GROMACS .gro file of C-alpha atoms in nm:
model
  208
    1UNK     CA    1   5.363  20.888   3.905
    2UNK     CA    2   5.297  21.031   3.567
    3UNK     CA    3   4.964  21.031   3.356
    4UNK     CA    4   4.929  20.983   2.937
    5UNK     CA    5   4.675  21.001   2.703
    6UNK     CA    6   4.653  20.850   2.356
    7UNK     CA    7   4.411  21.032   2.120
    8UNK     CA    8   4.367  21.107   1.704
    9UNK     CA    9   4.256  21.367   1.556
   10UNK     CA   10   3.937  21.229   1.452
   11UNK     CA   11   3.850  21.197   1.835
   12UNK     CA   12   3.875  21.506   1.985
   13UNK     CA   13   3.766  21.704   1.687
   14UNK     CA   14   3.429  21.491   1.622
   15UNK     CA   15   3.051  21.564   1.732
   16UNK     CA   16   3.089  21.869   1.529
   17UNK     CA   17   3.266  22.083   1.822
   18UNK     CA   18   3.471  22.385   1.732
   19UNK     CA   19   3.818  22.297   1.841
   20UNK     CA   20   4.052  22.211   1.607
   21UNK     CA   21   4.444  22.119   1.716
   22UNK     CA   22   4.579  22.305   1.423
   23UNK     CA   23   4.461  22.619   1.632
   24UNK     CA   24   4.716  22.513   1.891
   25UNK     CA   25   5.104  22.565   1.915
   26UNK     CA   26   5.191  22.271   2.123
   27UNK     CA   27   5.026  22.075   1.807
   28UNK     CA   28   5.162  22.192   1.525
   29UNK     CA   29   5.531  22.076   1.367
   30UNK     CA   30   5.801  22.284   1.472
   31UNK     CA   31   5.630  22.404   1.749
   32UNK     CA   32   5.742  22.314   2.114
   33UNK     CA   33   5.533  22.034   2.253
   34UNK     CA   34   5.619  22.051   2.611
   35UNK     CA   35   5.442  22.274   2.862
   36UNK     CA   36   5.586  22.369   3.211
   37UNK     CA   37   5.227  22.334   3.466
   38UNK     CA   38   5.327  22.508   3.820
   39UNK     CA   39   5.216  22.299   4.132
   40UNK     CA   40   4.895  22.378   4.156
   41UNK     CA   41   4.793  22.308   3.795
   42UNK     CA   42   4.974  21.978   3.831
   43UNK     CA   43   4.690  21.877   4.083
   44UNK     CA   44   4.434  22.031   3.869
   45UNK     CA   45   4.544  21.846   3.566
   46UNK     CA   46   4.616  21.530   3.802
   47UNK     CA   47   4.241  21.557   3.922
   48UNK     CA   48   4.119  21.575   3.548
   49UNK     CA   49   4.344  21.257   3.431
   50UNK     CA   50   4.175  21.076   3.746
   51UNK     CA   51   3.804  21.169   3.671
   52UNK     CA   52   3.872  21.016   3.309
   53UNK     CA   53   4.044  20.714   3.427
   54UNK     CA   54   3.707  20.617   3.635
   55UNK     CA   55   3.506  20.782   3.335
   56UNK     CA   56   3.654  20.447   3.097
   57UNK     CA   57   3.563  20.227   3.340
   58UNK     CA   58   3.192  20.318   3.385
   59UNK     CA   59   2.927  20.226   3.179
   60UNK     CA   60   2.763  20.563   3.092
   61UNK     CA   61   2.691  20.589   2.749
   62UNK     CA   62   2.809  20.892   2.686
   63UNK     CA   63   3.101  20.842   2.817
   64UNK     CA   64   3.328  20.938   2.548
   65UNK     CA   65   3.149  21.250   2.530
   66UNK     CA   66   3.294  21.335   2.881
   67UNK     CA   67   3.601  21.213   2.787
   68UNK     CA   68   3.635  21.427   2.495
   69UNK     CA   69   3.572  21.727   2.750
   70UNK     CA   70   3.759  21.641   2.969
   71UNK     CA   71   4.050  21.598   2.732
   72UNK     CA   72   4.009  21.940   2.597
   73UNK     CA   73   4.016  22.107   2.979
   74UNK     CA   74   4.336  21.968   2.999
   75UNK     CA   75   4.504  22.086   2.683
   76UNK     CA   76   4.351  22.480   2.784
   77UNK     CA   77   4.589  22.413   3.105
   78UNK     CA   78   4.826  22.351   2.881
   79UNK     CA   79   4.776  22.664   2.671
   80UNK     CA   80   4.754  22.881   2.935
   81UNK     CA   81   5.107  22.763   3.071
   82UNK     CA   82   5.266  22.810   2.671
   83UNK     CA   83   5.583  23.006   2.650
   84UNK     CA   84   5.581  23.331   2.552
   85UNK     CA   85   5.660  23.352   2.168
   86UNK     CA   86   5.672  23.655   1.965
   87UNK     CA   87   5.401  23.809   1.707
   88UNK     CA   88   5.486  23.569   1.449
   89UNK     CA   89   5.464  23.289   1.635
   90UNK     CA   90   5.813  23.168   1.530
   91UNK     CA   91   6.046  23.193   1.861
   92UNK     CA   92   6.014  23.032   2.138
   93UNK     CA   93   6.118  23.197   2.441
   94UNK     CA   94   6.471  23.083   2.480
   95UNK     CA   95   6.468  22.968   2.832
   96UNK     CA   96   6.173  22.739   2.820
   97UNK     CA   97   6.355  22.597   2.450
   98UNK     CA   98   6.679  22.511   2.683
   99UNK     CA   99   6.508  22.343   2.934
  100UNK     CA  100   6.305  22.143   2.711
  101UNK     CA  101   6.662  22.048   2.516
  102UNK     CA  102   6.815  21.960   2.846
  103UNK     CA  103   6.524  21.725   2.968
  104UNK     CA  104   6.503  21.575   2.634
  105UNK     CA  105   6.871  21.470   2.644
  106UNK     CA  106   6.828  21.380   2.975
  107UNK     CA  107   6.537  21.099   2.869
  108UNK     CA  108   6.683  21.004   2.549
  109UNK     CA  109   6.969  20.857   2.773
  110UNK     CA  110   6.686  20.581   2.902
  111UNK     CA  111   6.579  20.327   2.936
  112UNK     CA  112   6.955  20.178   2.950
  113UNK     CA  113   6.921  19.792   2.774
  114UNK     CA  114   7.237  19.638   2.777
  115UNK     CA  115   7.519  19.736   3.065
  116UNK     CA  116   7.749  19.755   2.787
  117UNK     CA  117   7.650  20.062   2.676
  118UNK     CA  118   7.594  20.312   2.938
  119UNK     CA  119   7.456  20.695   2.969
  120UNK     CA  120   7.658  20.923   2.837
  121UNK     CA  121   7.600  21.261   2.996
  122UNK     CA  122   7.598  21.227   3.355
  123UNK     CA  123   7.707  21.609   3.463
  124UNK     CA  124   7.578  21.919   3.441
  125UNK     CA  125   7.849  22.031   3.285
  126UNK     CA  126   7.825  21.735   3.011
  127UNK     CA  127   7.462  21.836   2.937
  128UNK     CA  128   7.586  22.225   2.941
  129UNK     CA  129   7.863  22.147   2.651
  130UNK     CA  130   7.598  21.940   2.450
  131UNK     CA  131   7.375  22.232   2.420
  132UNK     CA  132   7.674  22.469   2.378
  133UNK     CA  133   7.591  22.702   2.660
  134UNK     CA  134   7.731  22.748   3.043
  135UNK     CA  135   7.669  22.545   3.267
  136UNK     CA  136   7.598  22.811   3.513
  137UNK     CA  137   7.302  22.973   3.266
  138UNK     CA  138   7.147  22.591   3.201
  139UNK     CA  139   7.136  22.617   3.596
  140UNK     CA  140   6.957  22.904   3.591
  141UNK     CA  141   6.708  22.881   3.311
  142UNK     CA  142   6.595  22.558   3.431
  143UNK     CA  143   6.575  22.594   3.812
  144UNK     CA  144   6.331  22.943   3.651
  145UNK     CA  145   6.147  22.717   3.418
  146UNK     CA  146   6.078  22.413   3.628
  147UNK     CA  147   6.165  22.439   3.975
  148UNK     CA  148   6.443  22.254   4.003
  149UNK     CA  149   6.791  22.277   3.919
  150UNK     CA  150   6.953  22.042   3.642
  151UNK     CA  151   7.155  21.813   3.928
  152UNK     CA  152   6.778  21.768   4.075
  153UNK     CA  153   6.670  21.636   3.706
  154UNK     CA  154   6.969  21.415   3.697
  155UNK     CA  155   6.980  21.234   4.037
  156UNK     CA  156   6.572  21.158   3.975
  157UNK     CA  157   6.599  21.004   3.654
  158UNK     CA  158   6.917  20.790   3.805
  159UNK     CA  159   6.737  20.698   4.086
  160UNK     CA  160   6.394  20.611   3.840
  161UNK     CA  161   6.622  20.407   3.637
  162UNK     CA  162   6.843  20.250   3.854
  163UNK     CA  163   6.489  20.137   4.049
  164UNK     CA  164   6.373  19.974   3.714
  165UNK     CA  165   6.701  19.785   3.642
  166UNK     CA  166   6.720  19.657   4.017
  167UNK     CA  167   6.341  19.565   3.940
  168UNK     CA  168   6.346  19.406   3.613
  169UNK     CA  169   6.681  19.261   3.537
  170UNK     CA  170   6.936  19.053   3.673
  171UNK     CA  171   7.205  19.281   3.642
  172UNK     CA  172   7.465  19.308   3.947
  173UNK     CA  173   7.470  19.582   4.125
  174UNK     CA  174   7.795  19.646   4.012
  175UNK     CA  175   7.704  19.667   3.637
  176UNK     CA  176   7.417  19.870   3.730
  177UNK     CA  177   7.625  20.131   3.899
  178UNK     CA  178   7.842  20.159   3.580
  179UNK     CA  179   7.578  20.187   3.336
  180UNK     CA  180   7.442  20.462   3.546
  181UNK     CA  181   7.809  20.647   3.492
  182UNK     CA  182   7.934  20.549   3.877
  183UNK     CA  183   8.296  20.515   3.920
  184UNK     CA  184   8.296  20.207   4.238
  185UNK     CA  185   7.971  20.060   4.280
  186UNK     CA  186   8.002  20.195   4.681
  187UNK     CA  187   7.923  20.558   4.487
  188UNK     CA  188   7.590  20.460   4.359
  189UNK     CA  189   7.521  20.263   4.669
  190UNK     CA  190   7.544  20.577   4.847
  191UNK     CA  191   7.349  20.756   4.632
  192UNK     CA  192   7.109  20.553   4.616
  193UNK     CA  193   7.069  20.511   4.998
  194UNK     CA  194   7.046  20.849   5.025
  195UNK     CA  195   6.775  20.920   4.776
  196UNK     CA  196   6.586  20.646   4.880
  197UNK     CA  197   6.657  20.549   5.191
  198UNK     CA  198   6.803  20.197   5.176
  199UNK     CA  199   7.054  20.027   4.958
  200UNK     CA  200   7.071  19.881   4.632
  201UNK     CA  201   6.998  19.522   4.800
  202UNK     CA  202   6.770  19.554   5.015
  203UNK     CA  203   6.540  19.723   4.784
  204UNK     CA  204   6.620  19.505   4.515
  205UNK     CA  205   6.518  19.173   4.780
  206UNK     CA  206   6.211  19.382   4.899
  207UNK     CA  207   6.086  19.378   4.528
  208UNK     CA  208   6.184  19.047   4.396
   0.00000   0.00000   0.00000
């Protein structure tokens, strides 16, 4: 489960308060919008996206107020996590720059629309020769950045993706396996079991 939110400028910077996104790196063009939050500040952050969930439901009329507070809590998280850049604010620190590169290839793969045309970088060693780099330093820099290795990455965003084409389309198994860069749909039937703990089938009846 992941949280969003959708704001302008305008909002967060109205009712004459003080902060301003320009101030901010993650805002500004060129800059590296994605922050690595440890465990902890996950739930923090979590917690925060929850409160303002119930706070758009309510009827308070200041509730955008809140909101706006709220919002601004959770980009401070965010700033407190930022990489490391140097006194000019140009360079990013290098191993928080290749894990951002590796996720982002990693979701520009999805979502897969036609069976025809497949993912392309399946391997760690694929995503390693895209970026130009070993694969045994893009193993390292992002098990140090987020936690997990790049296999981990890989094998979660299969298994989110193969879960949504099981869900939503009519695909057979067998094309599904393929798009998802399995050689004999028994492979990804494995793999899935294993990461989910039942096949293809049964979790594809279980959700029709």
């Amino acid at each position: 489960m992941g949280w969003f939110c959708v704001f302008t400028k305008e909002f967060i910077q109205s009712e004459g308060h003080s902060f301003s996104v320009n101030d901010y790196p993650m805002f500004r063009m060129g800059e590296n919008p994605v922050v690595f939050l440890d465990n902890s500040t996950v739930e923090d952050v979590s917690y925060i996206f929850r409160k303002m969930a119930m706070e758009m439901e309510s009827d308070y009329i200041f509730k955008y107020s809140k909101l706006r507070n709220y919002l601004q809590l959770i980009v401070h998280e965010a700033l407190n996590h930022y990489p490391a850049i140097d006194s000019h604010n140009k360079q990013i620190n290098a191993a928080h720059r290749i894990s951002y590169r590796f996720l982002e290839l990693l979701e520009k793969q999805f979502p897969i629309e036609n069976s025809d045309y497949p993912m392309k970088l399946r391997t760690v060693h694929d995503f390693a020769s895209s970026l130009s780099i070993h694969e045994n330093h893009l193993n390292s820099v992002v098990k140090e950045i987020t936690g997990k290795n790049p296999s981990q990455h890989i094998a979660s965003r299969i298994i989110q993706e193969a879960k949504s084409l099981l869900k939503y389309t009519d695909w057979s198994i067998s094309n599904i396996a393929y798009s998802l860069l399995f050689e004999y749909p028994s492979h990804f039937t494995s793999f899935f079991k294993k990461n989910v703990g039942m096949t293809p089938k049964i979790y594809r009846d279980k959700n029709i």
